[in-house]
Every structure is written in C-alpha cells, then in structure tokens.
mmCIF file of C-alpha atoms in Angstrom:
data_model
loop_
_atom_site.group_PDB
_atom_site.id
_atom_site.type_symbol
_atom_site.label_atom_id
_atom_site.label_comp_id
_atom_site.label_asym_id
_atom_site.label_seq_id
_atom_site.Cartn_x
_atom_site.Cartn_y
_atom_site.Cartn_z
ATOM 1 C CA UNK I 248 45.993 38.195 -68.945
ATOM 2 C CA UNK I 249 44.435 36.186 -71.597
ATOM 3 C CA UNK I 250 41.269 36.952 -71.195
ATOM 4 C CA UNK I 251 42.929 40.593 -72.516
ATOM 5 C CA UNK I 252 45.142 39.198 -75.223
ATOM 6 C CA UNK I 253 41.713 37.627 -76.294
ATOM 7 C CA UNK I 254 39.777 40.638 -76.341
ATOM 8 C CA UNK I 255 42.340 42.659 -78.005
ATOM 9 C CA UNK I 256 42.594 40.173 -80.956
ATOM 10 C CA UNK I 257 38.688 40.002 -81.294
ATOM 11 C CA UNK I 258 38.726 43.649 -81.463
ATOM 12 C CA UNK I 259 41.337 44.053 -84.323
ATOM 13 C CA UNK I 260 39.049 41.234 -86.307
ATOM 14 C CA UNK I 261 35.689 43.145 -85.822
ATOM 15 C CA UNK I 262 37.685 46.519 -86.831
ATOM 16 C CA UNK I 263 39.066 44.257 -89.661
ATOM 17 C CA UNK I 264 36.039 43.094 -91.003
ATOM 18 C CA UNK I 265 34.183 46.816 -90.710
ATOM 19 C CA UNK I 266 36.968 48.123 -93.061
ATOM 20 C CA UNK I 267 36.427 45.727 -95.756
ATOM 21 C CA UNK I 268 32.265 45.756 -95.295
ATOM 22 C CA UNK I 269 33.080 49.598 -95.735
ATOM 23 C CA UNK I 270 34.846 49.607 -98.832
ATOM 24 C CA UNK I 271 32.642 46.621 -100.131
ATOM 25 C CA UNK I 272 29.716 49.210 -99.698
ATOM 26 C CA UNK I 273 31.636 52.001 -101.237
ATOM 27 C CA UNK I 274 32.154 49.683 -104.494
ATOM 28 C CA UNK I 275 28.496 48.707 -104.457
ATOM 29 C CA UNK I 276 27.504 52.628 -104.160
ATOM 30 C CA UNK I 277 29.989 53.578 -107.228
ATOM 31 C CA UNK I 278 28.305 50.740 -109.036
ATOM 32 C CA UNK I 279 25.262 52.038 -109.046
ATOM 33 C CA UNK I 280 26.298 55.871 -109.420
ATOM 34 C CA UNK I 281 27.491 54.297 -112.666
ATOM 35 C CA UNK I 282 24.499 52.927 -113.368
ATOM 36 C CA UNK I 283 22.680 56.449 -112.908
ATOM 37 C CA UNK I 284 24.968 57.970 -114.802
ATOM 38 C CA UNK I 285 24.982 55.604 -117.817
ATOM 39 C CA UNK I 286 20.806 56.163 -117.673
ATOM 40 C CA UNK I 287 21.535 60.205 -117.279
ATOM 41 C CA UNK I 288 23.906 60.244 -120.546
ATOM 42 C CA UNK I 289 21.412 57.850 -122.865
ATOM 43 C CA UNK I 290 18.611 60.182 -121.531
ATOM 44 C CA UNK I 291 20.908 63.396 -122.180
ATOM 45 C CA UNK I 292 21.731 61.962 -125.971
ATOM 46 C CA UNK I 293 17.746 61.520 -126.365
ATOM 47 C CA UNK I 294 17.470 65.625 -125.178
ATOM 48 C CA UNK I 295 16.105 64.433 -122.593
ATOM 49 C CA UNK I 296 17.480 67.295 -120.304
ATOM 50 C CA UNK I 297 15.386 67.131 -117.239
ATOM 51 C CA UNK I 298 15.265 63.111 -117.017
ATOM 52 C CA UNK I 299 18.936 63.940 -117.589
ATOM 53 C CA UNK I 300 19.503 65.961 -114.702
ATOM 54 C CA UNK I 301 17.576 63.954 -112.258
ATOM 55 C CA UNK I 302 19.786 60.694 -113.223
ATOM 56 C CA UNK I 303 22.881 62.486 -112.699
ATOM 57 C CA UNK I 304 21.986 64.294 -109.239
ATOM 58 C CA UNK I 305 21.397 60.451 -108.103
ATOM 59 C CA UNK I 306 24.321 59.193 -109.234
ATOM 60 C CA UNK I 307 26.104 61.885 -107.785
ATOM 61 C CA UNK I 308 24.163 61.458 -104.206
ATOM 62 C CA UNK I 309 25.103 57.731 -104.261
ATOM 63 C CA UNK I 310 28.796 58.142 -104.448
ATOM 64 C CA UNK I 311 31.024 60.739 -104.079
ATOM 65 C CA UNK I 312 33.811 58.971 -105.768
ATOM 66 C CA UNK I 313 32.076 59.145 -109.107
ATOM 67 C CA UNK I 314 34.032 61.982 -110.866
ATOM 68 C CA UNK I 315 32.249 61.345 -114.577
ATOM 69 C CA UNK I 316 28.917 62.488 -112.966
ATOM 70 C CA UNK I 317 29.426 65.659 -111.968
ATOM 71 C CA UNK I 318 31.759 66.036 -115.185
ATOM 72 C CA UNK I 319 28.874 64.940 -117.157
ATOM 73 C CA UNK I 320 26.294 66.857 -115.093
ATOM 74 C CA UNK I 321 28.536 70.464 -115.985
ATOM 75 C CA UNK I 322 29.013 70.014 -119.760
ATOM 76 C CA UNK I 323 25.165 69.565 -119.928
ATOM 77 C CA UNK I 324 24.610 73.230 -117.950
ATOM 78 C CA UNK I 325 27.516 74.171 -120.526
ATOM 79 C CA UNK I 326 25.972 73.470 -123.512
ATOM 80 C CA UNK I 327 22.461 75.268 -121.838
ATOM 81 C CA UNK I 328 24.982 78.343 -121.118
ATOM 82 C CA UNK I 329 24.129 78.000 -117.582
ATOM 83 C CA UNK I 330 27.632 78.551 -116.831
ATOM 84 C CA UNK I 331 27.770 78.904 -112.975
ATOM 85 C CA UNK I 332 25.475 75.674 -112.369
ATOM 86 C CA UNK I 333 28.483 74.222 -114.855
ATOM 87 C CA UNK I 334 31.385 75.763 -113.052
ATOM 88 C CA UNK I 335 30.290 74.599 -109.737
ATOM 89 C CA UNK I 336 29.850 70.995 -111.159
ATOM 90 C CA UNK I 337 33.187 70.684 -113.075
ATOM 91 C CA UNK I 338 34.900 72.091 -109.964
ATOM 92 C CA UNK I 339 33.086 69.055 -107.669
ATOM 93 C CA UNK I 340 34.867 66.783 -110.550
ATOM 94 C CA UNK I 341 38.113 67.960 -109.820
ATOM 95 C CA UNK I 342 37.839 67.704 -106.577
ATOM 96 C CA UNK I 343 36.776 63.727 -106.750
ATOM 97 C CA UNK I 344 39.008 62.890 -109.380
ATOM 98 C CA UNK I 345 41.451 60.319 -108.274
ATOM 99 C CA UNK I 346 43.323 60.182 -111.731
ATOM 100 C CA UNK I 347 45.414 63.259 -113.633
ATOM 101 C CA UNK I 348 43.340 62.787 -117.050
ATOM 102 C CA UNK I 349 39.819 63.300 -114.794
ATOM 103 C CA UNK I 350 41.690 66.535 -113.389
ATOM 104 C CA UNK I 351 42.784 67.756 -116.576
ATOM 105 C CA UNK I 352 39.585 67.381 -118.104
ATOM 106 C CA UNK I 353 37.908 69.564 -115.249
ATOM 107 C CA UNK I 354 39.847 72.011 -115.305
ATOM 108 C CA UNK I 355 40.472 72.573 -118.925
ATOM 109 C CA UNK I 356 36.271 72.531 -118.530
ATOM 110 C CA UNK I 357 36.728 75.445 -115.725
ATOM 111 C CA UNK I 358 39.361 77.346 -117.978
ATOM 112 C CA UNK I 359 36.228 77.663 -120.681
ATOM 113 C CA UNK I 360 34.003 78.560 -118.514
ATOM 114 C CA UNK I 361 35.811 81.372 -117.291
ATOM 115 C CA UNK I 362 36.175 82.568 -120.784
ATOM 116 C CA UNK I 363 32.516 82.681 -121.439
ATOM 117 C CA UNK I 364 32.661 85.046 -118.307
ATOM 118 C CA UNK I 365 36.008 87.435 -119.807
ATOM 119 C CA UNK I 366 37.265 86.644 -116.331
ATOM 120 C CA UNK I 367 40.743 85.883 -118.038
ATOM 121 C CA UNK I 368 43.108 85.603 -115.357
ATOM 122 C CA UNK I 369 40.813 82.969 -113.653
ATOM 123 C CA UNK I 370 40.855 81.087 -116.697
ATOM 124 C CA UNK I 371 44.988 81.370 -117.258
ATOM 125 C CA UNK I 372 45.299 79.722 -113.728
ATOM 126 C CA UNK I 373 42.473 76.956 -114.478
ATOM 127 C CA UNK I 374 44.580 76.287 -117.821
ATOM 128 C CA UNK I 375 47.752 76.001 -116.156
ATOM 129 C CA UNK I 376 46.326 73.307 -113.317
ATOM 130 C CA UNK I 377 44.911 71.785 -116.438
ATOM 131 C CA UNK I 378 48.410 71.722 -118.358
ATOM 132 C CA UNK I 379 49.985 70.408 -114.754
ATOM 133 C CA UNK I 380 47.993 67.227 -114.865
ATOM 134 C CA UNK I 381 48.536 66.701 -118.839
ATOM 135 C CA UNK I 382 50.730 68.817 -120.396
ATOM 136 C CA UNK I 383 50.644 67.486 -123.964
ATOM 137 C CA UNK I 384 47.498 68.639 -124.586
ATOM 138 C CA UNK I 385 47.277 71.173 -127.274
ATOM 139 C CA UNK I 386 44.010 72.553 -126.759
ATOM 140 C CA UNK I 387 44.899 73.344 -123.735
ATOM 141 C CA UNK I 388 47.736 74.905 -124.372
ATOM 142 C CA UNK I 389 46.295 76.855 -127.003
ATOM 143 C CA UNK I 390 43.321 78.219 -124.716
ATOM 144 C CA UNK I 391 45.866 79.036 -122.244
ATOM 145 C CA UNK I 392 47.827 81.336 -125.036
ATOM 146 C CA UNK I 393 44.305 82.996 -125.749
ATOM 147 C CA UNK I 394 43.297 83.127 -122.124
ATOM 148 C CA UNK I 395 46.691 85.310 -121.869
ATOM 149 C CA UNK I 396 46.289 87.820 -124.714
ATOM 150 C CA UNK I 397 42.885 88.326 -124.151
ATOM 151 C CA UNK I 398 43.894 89.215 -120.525
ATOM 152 C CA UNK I 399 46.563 91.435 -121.982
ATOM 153 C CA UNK I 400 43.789 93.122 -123.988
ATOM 154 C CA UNK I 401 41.824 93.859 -121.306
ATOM 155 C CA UNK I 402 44.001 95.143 -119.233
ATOM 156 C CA UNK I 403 45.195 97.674 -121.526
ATOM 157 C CA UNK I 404 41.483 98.936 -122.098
ATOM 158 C CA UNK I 405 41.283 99.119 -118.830
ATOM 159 C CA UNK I 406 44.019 100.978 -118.142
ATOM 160 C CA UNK I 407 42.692 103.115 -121.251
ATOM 161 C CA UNK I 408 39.786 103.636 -119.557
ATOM 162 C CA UNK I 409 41.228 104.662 -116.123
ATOM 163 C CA UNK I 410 43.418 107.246 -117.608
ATOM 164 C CA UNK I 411 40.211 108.545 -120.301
ATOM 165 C CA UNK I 412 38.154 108.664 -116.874
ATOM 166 C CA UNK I 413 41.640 110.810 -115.206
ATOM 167 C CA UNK I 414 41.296 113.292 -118.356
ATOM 168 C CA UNK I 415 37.597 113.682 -117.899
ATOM 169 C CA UNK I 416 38.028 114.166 -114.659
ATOM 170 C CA UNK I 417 40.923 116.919 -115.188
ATOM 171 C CA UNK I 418 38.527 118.425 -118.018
ATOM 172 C CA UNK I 419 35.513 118.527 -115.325
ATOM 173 C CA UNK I 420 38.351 119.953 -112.575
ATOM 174 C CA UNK I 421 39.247 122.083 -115.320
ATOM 175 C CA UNK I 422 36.120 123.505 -116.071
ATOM 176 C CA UNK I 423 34.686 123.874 -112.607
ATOM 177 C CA UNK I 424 37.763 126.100 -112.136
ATOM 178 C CA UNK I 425 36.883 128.092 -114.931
ATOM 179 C CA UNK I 426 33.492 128.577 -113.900
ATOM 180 C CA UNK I 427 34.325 129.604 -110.657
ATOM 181 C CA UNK I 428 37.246 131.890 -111.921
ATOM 182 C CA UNK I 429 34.279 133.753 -114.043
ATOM 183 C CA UNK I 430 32.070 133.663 -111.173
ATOM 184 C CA UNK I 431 34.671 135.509 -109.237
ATOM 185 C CA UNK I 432 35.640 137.686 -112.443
ATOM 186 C CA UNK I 433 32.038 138.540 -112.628
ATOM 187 C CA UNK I 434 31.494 139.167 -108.615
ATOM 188 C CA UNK I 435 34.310 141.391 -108.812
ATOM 189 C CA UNK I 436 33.385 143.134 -112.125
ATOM 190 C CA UNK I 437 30.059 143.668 -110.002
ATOM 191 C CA UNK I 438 31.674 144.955 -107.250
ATOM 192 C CA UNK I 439 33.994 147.382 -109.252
ATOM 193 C CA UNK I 440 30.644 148.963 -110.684
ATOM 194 C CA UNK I 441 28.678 149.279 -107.309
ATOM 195 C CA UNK I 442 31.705 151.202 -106.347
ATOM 196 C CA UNK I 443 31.742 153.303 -108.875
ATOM 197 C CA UNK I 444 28.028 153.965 -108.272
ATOM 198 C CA UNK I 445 28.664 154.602 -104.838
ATOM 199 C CA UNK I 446 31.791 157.098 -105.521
ATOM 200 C CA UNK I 447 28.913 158.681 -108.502
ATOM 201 C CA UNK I 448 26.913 158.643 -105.110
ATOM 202 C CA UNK I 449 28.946 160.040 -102.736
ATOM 203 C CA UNK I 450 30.343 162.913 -105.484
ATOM 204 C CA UNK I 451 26.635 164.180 -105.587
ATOM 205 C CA UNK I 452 26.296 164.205 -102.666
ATOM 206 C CA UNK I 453 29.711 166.065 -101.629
ATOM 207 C CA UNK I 454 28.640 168.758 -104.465
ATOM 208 C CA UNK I 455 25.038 168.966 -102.679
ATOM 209 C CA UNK I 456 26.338 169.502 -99.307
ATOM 210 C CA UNK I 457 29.122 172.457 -101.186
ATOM 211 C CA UNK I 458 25.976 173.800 -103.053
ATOM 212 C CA UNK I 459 24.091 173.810 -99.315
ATOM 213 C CA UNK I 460 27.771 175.520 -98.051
ATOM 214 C CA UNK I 461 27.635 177.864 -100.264
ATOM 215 C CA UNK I 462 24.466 179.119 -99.771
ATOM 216 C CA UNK I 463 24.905 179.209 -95.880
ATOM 217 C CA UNK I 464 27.806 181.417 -96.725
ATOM 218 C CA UNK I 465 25.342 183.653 -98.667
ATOM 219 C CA UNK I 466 23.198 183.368 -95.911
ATOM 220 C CA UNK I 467 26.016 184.103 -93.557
ATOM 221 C CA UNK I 468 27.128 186.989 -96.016
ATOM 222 C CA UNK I 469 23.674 188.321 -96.191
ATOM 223 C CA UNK I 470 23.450 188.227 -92.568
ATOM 224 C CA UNK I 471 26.881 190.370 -92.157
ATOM 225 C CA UNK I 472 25.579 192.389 -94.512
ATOM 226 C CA UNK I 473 21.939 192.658 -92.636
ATOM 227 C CA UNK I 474 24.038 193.155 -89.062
ATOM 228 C CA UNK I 475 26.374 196.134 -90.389
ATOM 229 C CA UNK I 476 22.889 198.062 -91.659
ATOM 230 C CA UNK I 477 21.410 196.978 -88.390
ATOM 231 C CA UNK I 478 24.575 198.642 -86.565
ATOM 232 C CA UNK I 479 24.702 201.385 -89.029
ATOM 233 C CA UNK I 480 21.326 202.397 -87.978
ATOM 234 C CA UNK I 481 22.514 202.217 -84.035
ATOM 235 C CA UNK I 482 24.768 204.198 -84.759
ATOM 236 C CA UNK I 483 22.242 206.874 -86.122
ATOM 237 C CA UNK I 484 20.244 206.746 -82.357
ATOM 238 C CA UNK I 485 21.243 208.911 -79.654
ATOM 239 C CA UNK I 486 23.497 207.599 -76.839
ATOM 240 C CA UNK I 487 22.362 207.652 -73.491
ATOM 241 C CA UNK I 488 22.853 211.269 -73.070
ATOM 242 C CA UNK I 489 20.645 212.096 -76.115
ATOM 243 C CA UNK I 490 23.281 213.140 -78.016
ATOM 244 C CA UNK I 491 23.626 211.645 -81.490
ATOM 245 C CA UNK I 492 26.663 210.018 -82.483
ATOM 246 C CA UNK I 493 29.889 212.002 -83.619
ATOM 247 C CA UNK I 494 30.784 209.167 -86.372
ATOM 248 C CA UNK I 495 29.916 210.635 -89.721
ATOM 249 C CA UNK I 496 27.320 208.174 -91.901
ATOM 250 C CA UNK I 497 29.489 206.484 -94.830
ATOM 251 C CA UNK I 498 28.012 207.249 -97.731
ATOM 252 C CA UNK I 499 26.681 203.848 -99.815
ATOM 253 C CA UNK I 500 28.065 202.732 -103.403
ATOM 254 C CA UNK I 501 25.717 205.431 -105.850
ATOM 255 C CA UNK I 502 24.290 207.234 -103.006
ATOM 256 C CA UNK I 503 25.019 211.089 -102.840
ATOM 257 C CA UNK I 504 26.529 212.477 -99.866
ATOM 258 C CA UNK I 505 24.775 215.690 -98.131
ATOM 259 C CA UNK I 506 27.383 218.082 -99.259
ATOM 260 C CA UNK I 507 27.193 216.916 -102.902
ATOM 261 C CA UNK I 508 23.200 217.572 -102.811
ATOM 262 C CA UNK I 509 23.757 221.110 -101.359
ATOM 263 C CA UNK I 510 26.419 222.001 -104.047
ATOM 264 C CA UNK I 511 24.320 220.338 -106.471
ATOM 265 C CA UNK I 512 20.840 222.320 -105.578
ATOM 266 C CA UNK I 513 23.266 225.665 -105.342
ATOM 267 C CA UNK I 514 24.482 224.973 -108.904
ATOM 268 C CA UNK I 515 20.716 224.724 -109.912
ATOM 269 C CA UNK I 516 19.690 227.762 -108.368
ATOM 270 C CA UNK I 517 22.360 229.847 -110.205
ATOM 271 C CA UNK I 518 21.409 228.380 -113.418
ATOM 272 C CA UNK I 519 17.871 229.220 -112.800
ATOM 273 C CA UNK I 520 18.993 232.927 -111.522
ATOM 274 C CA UNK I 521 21.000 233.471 -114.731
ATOM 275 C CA UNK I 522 18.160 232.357 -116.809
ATOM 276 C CA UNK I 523 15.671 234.353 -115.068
ATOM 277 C CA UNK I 524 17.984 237.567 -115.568
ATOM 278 C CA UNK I 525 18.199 236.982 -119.102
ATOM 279 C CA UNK I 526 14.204 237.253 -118.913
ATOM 280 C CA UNK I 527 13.869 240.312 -116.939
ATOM 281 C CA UNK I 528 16.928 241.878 -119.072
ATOM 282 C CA UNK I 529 14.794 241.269 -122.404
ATOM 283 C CA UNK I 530 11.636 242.966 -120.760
ATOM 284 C CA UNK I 531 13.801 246.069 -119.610
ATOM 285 C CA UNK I 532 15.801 246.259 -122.447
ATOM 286 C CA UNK I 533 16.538 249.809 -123.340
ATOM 287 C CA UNK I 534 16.063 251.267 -119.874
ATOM 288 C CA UNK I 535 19.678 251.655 -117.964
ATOM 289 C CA UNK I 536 20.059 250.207 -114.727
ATOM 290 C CA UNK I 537 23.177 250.745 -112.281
ATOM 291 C CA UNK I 538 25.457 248.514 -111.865
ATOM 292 C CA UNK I 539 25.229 246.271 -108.318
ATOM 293 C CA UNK I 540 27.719 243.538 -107.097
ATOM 294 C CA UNK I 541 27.089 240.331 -107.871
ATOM 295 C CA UNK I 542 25.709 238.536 -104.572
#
C-alpha cells in the first residue's frame, strides 16, 4: 500500500514540475517573440519592409501569445494597402489578445479595413466588438456612425438599382411585346392580302369557268339548233313505204313560202301581159278588133 501512496505522490511532483518547466518555456518563447518584434518595428521605422516582415513572421512563430506582432505585422500590409494580408493579421491579434485594449485595437483595425473594402455592415459589427472592449473611444465611435450611413447609402443605391434594373426589364418586356404584337399585326395584315388575292383568284376563275358555261350553252344551242335542221331534213325523206311525209315544211324567218312564189311569179306575168298589150295595141292602132273575155 505504500509502495502506491509513494508512486502516486512522485507522480503529482513530476506532473508538478512539467507544468511550471512548461510555462517557464512559454515565458522564455514570448521573450524572444518580443525581441523579434522590437528588431521588426526598428527595421519597419528604417522602411525596411521586407527585413520587417521576416522579423515579425519569427516573432510570431515563436509565440503565439504575442498579440503586438501580428498587430504590428497588419498595420504594415495596411499602410502597403494590402488589405487582406492585413485583415487576416489583425484578426490573429484578436484572437491572442489576453487584454480588452489589445482587442479593441484589433478590431477597430478590422472595422477600417472593411471600409477600404465598402463592405459596411462587416465593418459596423467589427466597430461594435471594438466599442464592447472600450467604449470610450471616440474614434471608434465615430467610424462606427460612418460605417452606418455609408451602409445606409448603399443600400438605398442598391435598392435604386434593383428597381432601375425592374423598369428596364418592364421596358425590354414591354417592347418585346410590342414587337411581337407588330409581328402578328403584320402576319395578319399579310394574311388578309393573300386572301384577298386568292378571292381576286378564285373570282377569275369563277367568271372563266361562266365564260366556258356560256359558250357550252352556245355550243349546246348551236347543237339544238344543228339537230332540229338535221330532223327537219328527216322529215323531208320518204318513210319506209316511199311515201314522203304529210307534215308541211315550216317556212324559215325571211324565207318565202311556195305559195307566195307562185302568186308572186303570177303577179309578174300579168304585169308583163299588160305591158306587152299596150305594145301590140300601139302597132295595131287604128285597125278594130272584137272584143274577147279576159282569160
């Protein structure tokens, strides 16, 4: 049993004196992360940017408890513009920061980078963490008011944007609609007048095929006609007996029927008889003749 009591105690001593070796190390490593850092700023007042950066990346590799590096480290990518080399530094410092002024400072730090990059809310909330850990600044506090109405600003020409890029959208809509409504106005119009051409068309062609009826009923007319002369002059032939037909021939329109030409040649020949009498009466004259009956 003692031989466990023993061990137990010898244990808690090792374990005892690891935990102060450890933090004895840790205060050795932040001593010389100072020391880096001291030899990065004199090099950084000297523009001595590069030797700069190397001291500070050592300092910051040695301990990770040494806030002012990094700090350090993002003001000089600030003052170069670099802005997201700076950002990501002065965010490490907040993170290691064991104090509120060391917080405050890094974030105030983030707030202005954020404005460089007119990503205004970002930089309200980095101005408000920064107010949290020291709220009597007034630089802060001041950012923080111009952080807000530049936000304010920008969302309003955004939203002015959004509703110009609504109207020219409408106006486009609006536009395409006419278009197509004259497309339509025109395919119509189009179609209207091909109709017309085909009713032109088809009224041509219903007066050709009357002109073509008309003539067949000529034709057919002329054919009648041709049939009834045709039947006229069967009607002239003898029947099977020989005989010639009893029905009388109808005279034609200006055609003379037989018993006009006989009365008409008898009429001649008693003119010509009269005249002829008063001849021979002239060549007799003076001799008496008896009197005869007219014939």
């Amino acid at each position: 049993m003692k031989k466990y009591i023993l061990l137990i105690v010898f244990l808690f001593g090792y374990l005892g004196i690891s935990q102060e070796e450890v933090e004895k190390q840790k205060a050795k490593d932040l001593e010389v992360s100072k020391n880096y850092t001291w030899n990065a700023n004199k090099n950084l007042s000297e523009d001595k940017f590069v030797d700069a950066e190397a001291e500070y990346r050592k300092a910051i590799s040695k301990s990770s408890e040494n806030a002012t590096a990094p700090y350090n480290l993002g003001n000089a990518y600030y003052k170069k513009e670099t802005y997201s080399e700076a950002f990501g530094r002065f965010k490490q410092a907040g993170e290691v920061a064991t104090n509120k002024a060391d917080k405050h400072k890094a974030y105030h730090n983030m707030g202005n980078v954020f404005m460089k990059r007119k990503e205004y809310e970002k930089a309200v909330e980095a101005y408000k963490e920064a107010l949290r850990n020291n709220p009597k600044d007034e630089e802060t506090r001041y950012n923080l008011a111009l952080a807000k109405e530049m936000l304010k600003k920008q969302q309003d020409e955004q939203k002015n944007d959004q509703n110009q890029d609504q109207d020219k959208n409408q106006d486009q809509k609006d536009q395409d609609n006419k278009d197509q409504q004259d497309k339509n106005k025109d395919k119509k119009d189009g179609e209207d007048e091909n109709k017309g051409d085909k009713d032109k068309e088809q009224d041509k062609k219903e007066g050709d095929e009357g002109d073509k009826g008309d003539e067949g009923e000529d034709k057919k007319e002329d054919n009648k006609q041709g049939e009834g002369d045709d039947k006229k002059e069967d009607n002239k032939k003898p029947n099977q007996e020989g005989e010639p037909e009893q029905q009388k021939q109808q005279p034609r329109p200006n055609q003379l029927s037989k018993q006009q030409v006989q009365n008409l040649l008898e009429a001649m020949q008693n003119e010509e008889k009269k005249v002829k009498d008063k001849v021979d009466a002239k060549k007799i004259k003076g001799v008496k003749v008896r009197n005869e009956k007219d014939w």
